mmCIF file of C-alpha atoms in Angstrom:
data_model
loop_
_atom_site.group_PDB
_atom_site.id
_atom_site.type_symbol
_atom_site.label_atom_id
_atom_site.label_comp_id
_atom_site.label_asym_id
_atom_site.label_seq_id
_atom_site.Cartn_x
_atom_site.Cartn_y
_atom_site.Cartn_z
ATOM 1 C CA UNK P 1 -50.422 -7.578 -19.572
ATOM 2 C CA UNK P 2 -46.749 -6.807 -21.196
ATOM 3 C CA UNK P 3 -44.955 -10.056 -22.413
ATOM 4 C CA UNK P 4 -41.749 -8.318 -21.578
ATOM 5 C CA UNK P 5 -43.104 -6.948 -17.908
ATOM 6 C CA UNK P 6 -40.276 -7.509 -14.952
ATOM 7 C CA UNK P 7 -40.631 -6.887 -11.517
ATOM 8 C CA UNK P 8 -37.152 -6.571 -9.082
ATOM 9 C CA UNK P 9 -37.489 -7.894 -5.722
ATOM 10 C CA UNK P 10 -35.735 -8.153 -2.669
ATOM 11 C CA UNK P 11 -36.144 -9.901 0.810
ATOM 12 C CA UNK P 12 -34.650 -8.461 3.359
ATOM 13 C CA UNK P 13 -33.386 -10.969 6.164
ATOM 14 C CA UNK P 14 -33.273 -9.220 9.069
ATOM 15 C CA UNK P 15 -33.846 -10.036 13.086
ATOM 16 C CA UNK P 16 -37.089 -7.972 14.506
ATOM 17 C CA UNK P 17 -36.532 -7.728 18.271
ATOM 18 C CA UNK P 18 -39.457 -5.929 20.981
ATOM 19 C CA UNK P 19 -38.173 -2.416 20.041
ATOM 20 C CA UNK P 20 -40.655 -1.466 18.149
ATOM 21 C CA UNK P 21 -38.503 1.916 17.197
ATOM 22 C CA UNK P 22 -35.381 -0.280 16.515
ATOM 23 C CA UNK P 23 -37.593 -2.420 13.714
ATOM 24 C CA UNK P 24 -38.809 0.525 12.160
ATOM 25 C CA UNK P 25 -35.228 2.227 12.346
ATOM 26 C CA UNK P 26 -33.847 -1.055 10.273
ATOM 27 C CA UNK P 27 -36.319 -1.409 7.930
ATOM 28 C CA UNK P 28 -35.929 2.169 6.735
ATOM 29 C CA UNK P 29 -32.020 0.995 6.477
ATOM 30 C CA UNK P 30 -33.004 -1.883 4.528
ATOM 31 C CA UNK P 31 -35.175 -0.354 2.102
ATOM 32 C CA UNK P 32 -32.650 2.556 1.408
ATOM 33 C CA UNK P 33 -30.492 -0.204 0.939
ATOM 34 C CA UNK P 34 -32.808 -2.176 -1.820
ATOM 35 C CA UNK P 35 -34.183 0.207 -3.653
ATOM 36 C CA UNK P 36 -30.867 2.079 -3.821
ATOM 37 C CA UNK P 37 -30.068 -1.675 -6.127
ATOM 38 C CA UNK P 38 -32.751 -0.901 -8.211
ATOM 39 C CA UNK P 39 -35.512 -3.225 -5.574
ATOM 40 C CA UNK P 40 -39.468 -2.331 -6.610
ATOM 41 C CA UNK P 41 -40.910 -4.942 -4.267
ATOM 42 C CA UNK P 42 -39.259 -5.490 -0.987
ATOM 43 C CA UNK P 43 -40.511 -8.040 1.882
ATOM 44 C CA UNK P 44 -39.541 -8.226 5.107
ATOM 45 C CA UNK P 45 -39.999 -11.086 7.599
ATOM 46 C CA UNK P 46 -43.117 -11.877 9.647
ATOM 47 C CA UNK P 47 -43.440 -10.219 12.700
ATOM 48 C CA UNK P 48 -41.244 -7.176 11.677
ATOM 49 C CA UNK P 49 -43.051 -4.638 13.801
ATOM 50 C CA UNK P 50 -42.811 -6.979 16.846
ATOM 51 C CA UNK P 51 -40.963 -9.746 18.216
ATOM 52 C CA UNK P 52 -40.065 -11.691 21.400
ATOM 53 C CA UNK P 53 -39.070 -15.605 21.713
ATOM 54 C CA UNK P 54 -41.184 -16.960 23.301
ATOM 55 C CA UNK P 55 -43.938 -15.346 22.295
ATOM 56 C CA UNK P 56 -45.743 -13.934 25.615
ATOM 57 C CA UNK P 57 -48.607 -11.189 26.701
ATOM 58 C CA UNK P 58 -46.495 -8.204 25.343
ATOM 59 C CA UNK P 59 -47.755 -8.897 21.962
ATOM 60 C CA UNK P 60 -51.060 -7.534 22.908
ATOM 61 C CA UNK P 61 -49.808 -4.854 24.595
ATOM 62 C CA UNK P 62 -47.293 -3.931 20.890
ATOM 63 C CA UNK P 63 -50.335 -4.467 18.686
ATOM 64 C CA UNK P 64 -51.256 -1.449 16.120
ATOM 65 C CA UNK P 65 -53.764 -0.863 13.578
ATOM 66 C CA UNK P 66 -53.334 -0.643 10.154
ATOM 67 C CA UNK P 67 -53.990 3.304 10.962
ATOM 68 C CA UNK P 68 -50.913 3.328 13.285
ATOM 69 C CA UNK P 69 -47.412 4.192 13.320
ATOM 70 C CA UNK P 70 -45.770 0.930 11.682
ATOM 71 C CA UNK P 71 -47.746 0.708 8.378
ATOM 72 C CA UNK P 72 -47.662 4.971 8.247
ATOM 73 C CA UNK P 73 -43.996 4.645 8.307
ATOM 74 C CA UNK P 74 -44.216 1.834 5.457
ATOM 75 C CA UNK P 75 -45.903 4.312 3.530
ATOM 76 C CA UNK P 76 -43.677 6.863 4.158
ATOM 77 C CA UNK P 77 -40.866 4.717 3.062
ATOM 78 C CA UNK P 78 -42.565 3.376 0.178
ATOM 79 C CA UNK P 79 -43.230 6.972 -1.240
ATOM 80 C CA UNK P 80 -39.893 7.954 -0.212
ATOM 81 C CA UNK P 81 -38.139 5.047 -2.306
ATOM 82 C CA UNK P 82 -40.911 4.705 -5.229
ATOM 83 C CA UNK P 83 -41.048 1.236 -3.986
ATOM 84 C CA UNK P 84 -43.815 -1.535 -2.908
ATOM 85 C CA UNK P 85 -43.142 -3.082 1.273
ATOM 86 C CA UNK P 86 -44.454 -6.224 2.212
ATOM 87 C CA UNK P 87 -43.593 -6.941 6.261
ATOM 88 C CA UNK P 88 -45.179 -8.662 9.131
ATOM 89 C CA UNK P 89 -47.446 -6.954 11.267
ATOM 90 C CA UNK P 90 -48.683 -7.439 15.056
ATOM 91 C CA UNK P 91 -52.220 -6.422 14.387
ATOM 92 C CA UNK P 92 -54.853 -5.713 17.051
ATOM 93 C CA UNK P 93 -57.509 -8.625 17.663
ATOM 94 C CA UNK P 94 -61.043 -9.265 18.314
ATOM 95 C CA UNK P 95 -60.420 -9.218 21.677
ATOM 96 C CA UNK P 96 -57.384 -7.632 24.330
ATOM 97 C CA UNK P 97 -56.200 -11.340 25.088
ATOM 98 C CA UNK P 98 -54.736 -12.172 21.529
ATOM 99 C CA UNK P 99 -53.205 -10.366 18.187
ATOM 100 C CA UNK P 100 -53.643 -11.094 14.516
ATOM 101 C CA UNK P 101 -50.369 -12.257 12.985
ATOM 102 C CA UNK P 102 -50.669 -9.867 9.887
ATOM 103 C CA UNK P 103 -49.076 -9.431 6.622
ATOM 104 C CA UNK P 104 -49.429 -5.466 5.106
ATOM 105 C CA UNK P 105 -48.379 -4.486 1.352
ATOM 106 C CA UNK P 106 -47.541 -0.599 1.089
ATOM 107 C CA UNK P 107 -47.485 1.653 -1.251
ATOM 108 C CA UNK P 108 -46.714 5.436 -0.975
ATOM 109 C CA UNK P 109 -50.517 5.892 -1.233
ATOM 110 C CA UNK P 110 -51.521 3.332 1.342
ATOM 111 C CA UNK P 111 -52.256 -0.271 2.322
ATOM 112 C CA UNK P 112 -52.916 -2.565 -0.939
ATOM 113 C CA UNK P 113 -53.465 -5.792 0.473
ATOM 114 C CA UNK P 114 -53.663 -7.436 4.410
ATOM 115 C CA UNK P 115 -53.296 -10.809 5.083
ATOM 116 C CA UNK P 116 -53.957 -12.492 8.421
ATOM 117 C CA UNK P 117 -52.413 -15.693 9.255
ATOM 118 C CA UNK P 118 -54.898 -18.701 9.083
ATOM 119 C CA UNK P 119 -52.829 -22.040 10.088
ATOM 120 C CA UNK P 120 -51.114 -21.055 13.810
ATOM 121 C CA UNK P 121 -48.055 -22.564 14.898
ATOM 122 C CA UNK P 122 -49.436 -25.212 17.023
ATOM 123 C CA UNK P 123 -46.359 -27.310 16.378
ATOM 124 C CA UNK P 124 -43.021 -28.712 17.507
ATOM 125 C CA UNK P 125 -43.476 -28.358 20.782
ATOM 126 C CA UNK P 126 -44.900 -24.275 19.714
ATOM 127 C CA UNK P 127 -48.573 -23.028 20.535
ATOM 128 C CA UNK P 128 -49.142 -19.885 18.880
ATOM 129 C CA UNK P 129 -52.607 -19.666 19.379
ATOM 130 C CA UNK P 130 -52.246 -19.189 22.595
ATOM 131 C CA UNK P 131 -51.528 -15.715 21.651
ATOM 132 C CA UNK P 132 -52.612 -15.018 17.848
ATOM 133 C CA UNK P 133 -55.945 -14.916 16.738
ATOM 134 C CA UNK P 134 -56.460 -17.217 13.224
ATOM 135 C CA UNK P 135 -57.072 -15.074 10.283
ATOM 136 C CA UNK P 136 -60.372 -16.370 7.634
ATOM 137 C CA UNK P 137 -59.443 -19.680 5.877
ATOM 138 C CA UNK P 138 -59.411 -19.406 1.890
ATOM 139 C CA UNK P 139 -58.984 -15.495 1.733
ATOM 140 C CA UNK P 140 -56.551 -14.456 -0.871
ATOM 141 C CA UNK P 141 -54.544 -11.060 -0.416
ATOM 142 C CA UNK P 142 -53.586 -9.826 -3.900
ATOM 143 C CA UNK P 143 -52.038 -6.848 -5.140
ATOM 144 C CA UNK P 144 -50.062 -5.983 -8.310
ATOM 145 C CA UNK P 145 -47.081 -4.348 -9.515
ATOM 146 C CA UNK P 146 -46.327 -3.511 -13.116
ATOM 147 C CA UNK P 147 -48.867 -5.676 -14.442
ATOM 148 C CA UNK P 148 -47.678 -8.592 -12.206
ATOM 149 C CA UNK P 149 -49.832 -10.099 -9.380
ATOM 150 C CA UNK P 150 -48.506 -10.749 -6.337
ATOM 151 C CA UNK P 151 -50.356 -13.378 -3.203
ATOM 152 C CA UNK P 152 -49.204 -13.353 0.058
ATOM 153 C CA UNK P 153 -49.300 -15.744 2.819
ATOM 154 C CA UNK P 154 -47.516 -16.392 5.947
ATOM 155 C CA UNK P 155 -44.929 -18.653 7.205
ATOM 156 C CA UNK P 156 -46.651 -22.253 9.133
ATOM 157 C CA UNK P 157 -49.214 -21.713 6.020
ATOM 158 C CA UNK P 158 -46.699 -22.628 3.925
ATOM 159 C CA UNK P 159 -47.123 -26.225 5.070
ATOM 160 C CA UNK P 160 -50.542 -26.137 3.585
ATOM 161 C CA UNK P 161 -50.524 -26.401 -0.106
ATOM 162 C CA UNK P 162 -54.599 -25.609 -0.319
ATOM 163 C CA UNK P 163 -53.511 -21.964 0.684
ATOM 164 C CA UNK P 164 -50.667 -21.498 -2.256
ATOM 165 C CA UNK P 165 -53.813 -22.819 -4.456
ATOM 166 C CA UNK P 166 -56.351 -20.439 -3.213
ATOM 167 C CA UNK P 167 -53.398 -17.741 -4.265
ATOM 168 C CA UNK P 168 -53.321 -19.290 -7.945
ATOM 169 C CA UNK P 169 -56.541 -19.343 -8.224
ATOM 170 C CA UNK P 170 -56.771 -15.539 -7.411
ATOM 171 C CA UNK P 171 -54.390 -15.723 -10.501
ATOM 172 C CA UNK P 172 -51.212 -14.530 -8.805
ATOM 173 C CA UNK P 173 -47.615 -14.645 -10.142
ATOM 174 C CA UNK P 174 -45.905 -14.572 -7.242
ATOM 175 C CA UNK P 175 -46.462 -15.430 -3.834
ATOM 176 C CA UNK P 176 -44.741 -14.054 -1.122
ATOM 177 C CA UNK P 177 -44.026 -15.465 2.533
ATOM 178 C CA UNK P 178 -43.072 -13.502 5.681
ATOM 179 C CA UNK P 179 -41.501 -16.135 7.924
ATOM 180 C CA UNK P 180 -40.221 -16.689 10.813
ATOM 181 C CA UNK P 181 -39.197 -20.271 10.387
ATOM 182 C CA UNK P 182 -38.252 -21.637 13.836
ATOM 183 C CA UNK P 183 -35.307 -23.546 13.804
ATOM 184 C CA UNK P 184 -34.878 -27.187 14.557
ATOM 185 C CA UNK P 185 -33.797 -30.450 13.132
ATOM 186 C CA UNK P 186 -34.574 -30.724 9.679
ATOM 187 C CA UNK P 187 -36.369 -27.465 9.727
ATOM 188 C CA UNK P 188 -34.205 -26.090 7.524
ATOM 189 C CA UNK P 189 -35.132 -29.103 4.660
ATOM 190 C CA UNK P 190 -38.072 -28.374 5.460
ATOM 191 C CA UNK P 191 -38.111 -24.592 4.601
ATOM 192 C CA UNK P 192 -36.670 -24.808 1.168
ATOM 193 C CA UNK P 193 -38.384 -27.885 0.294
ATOM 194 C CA UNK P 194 -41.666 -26.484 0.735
ATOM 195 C CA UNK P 195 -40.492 -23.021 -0.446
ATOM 196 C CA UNK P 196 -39.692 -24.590 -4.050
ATOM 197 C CA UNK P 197 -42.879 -26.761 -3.860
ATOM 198 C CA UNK P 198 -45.337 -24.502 -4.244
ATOM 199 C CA UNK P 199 -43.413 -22.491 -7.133
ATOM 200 C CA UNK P 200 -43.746 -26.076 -8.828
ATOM 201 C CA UNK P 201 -47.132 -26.933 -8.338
ATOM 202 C CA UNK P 202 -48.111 -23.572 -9.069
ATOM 203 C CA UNK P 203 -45.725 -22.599 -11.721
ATOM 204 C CA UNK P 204 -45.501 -19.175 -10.240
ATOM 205 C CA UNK P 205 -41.711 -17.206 -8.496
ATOM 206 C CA UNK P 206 -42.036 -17.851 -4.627
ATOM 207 C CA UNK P 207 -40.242 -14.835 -2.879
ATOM 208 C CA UNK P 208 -39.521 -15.331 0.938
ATOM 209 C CA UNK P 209 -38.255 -13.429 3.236
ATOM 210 C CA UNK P 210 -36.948 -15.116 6.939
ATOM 211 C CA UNK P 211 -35.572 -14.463 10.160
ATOM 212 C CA UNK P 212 -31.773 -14.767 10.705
ATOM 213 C CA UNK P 213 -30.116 -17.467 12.731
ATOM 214 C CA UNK P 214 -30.156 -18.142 15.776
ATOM 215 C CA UNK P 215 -33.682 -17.943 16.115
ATOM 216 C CA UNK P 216 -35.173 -18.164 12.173
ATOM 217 C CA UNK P 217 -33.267 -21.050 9.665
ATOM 218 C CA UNK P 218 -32.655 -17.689 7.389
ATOM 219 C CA UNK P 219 -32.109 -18.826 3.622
ATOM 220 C CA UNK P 220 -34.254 -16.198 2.595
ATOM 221 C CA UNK P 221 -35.046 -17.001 -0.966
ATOM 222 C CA UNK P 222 -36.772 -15.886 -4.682
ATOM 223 C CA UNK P 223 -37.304 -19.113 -6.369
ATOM 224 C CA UNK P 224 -38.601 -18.823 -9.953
ATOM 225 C CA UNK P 225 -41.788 -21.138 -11.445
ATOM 226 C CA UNK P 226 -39.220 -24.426 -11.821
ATOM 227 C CA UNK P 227 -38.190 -24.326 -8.289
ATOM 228 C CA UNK P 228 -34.985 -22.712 -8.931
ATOM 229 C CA UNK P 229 -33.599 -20.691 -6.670
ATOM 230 C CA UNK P 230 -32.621 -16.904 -8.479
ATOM 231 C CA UNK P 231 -31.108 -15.655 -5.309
ATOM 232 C CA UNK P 232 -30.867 -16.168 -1.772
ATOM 233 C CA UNK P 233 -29.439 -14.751 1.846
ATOM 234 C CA UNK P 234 -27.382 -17.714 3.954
ATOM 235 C CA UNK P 235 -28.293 -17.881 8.038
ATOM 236 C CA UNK P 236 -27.007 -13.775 8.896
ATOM 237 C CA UNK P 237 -28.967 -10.808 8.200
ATOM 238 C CA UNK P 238 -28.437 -9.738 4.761
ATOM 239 C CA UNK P 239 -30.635 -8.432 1.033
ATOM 240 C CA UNK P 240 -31.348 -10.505 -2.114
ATOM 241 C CA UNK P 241 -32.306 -9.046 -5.226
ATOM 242 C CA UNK P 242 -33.711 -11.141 -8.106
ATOM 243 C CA UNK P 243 -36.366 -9.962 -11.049
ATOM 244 C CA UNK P 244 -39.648 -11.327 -11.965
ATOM 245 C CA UNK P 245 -40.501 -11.580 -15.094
ATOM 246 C CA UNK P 246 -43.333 -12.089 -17.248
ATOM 247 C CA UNK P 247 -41.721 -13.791 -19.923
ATOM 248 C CA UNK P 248 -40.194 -16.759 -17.586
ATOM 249 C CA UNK P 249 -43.553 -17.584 -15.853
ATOM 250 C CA UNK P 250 -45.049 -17.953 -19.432
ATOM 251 C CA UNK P 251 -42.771 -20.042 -20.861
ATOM 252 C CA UNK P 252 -43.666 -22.629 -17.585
ATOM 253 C CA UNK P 253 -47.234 -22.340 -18.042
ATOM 254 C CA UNK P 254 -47.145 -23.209 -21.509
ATOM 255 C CA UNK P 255 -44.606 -25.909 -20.781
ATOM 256 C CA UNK P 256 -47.225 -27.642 -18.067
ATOM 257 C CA UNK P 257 -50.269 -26.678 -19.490
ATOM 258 C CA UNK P 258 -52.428 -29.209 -17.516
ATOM 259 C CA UNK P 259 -50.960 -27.236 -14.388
ATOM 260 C CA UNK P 260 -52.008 -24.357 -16.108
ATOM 261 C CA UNK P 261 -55.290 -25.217 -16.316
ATOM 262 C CA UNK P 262 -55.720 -26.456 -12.649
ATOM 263 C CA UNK P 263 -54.836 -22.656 -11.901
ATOM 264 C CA UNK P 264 -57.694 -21.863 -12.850
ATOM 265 C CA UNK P 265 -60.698 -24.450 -12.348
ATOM 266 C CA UNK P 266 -63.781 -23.394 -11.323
ATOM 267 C CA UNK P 267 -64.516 -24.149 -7.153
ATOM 268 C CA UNK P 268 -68.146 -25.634 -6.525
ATOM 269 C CA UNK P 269 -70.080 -22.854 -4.243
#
């Protein structure tokens, strides 16, 4: 893997609403936008194809496939721009009642990794499993651009550092999290708190990507292996652009080398 190897990202902070044709109509702004600033990776927030507060039965009936028209028009975009989209997805479930809460990663040529939500929202007064169907504990969703590895994972999961470690263990460099962090008080503490937390304890860039206020905290973020944050959106709808790079996630490792080798220790069967 190139010492020198550099990746730029962007989240794009952004409000999805239940127009499924408006989302798609704003991420295609967005990513014009991005990659027009030079953006190879760009994430969007969770539920980007889909979105009502409170969540209610029209999820179900605004589900797709990963064979339908919201990750095709990723692709599309992602060809169009030479670029790699990360967004949230309202993915058909085991059964007509409930939806997965996916994450996709596109490329011009297709899907590269899916993740599905594993820790619901059953919290603050929220019940999201009412609705969304858990995704498979300790999966990791990996894909990689220019020699870096990227992990995603989604929003309430943040709250769980086991799932950041399953990531680093998969060897990632990044992880990324589509959010939609609910406001409330100290919610927003509690987003960048945890946000720089797992870039610590994992010594890898964190790159998240939130709803807008009034309904998400915003303060979109990428935060580099120390916790730092490289750049950031404030509470509107808006596009941040930092750069991974190789060279900076080495120099933590090598720094913190029994972290290092915690990445990396084998799991009993």
């Amino acid at each position: 893997m190139p010492e020198n190897a550099a990746v730029p990202v962007a989240v794009c902070q952004f409000a999805p609403t239940s127009s499924r044709e408006a989302n798609l109509e704003r991420i295609a702004e967005l990513t014009a936008d991005a990659a027009s600033r030079g953006a190879r990776l760009i994430v969007f927030p969770e539920y980007s194809s889909y979105f009502v507060d409170p969540l209610d039965a029209s999820l179900a009936a605004n589900a797709e496939g990963l064979d339908g028209e919201f990750v095709s028009t990723l692709s599309a975009l992602a060809a169009e721009h030479a670029v790699v989209v990360v967004a949230g997805l309202v993915e058909r479930a085991s059964d007509a009642g409930h939806v997965r809460n996916a994450v996709v990663a596109v490329r011009g040529d297709g899907v590269l990794a899916v993740y599905r939500k594993q820790h619901l929202y059953d919290a603050f007064g929220q019940t999201e499993s009412d609705w969304i169907e858990a995704g498979e504990t300790g999966e990791a969703a990996t894909f990689e651009v220019a020699g870096i590895r990227f992990g995603l994972m989604t929003c309430y999961d943040l709250r769980f550092p086991e799932v950041g470690r399953t990531l680093a263990d998969a060897g990632v460099d990044v992880i990324v999290v589509p959010a939609e962090w609910v406001r409330g008080p100290l919610k927003e503490h509690h987003w960048t708190t945890l946000l720089a937390a797992r870039a610590i304890e994992n010594t890898a860039y964190v790159v998240a990507a939130d709803h807008p206020a009034p309904i998400g905290v915003g303060h979109s973020q990428i935060i580099d292996p120390q916790g730092v944050v490289l750049a950031g959106v404030g509470v509107v709808e808006g596009i941040a652009i930092g750069v991974i790079e190789r060279a900076a996630i080495e120099r933590v490792r090598e720094a913190n080398p029994a972290l290092r080798l915690r990445r990396y220790r084998v799991i009993p069967a």
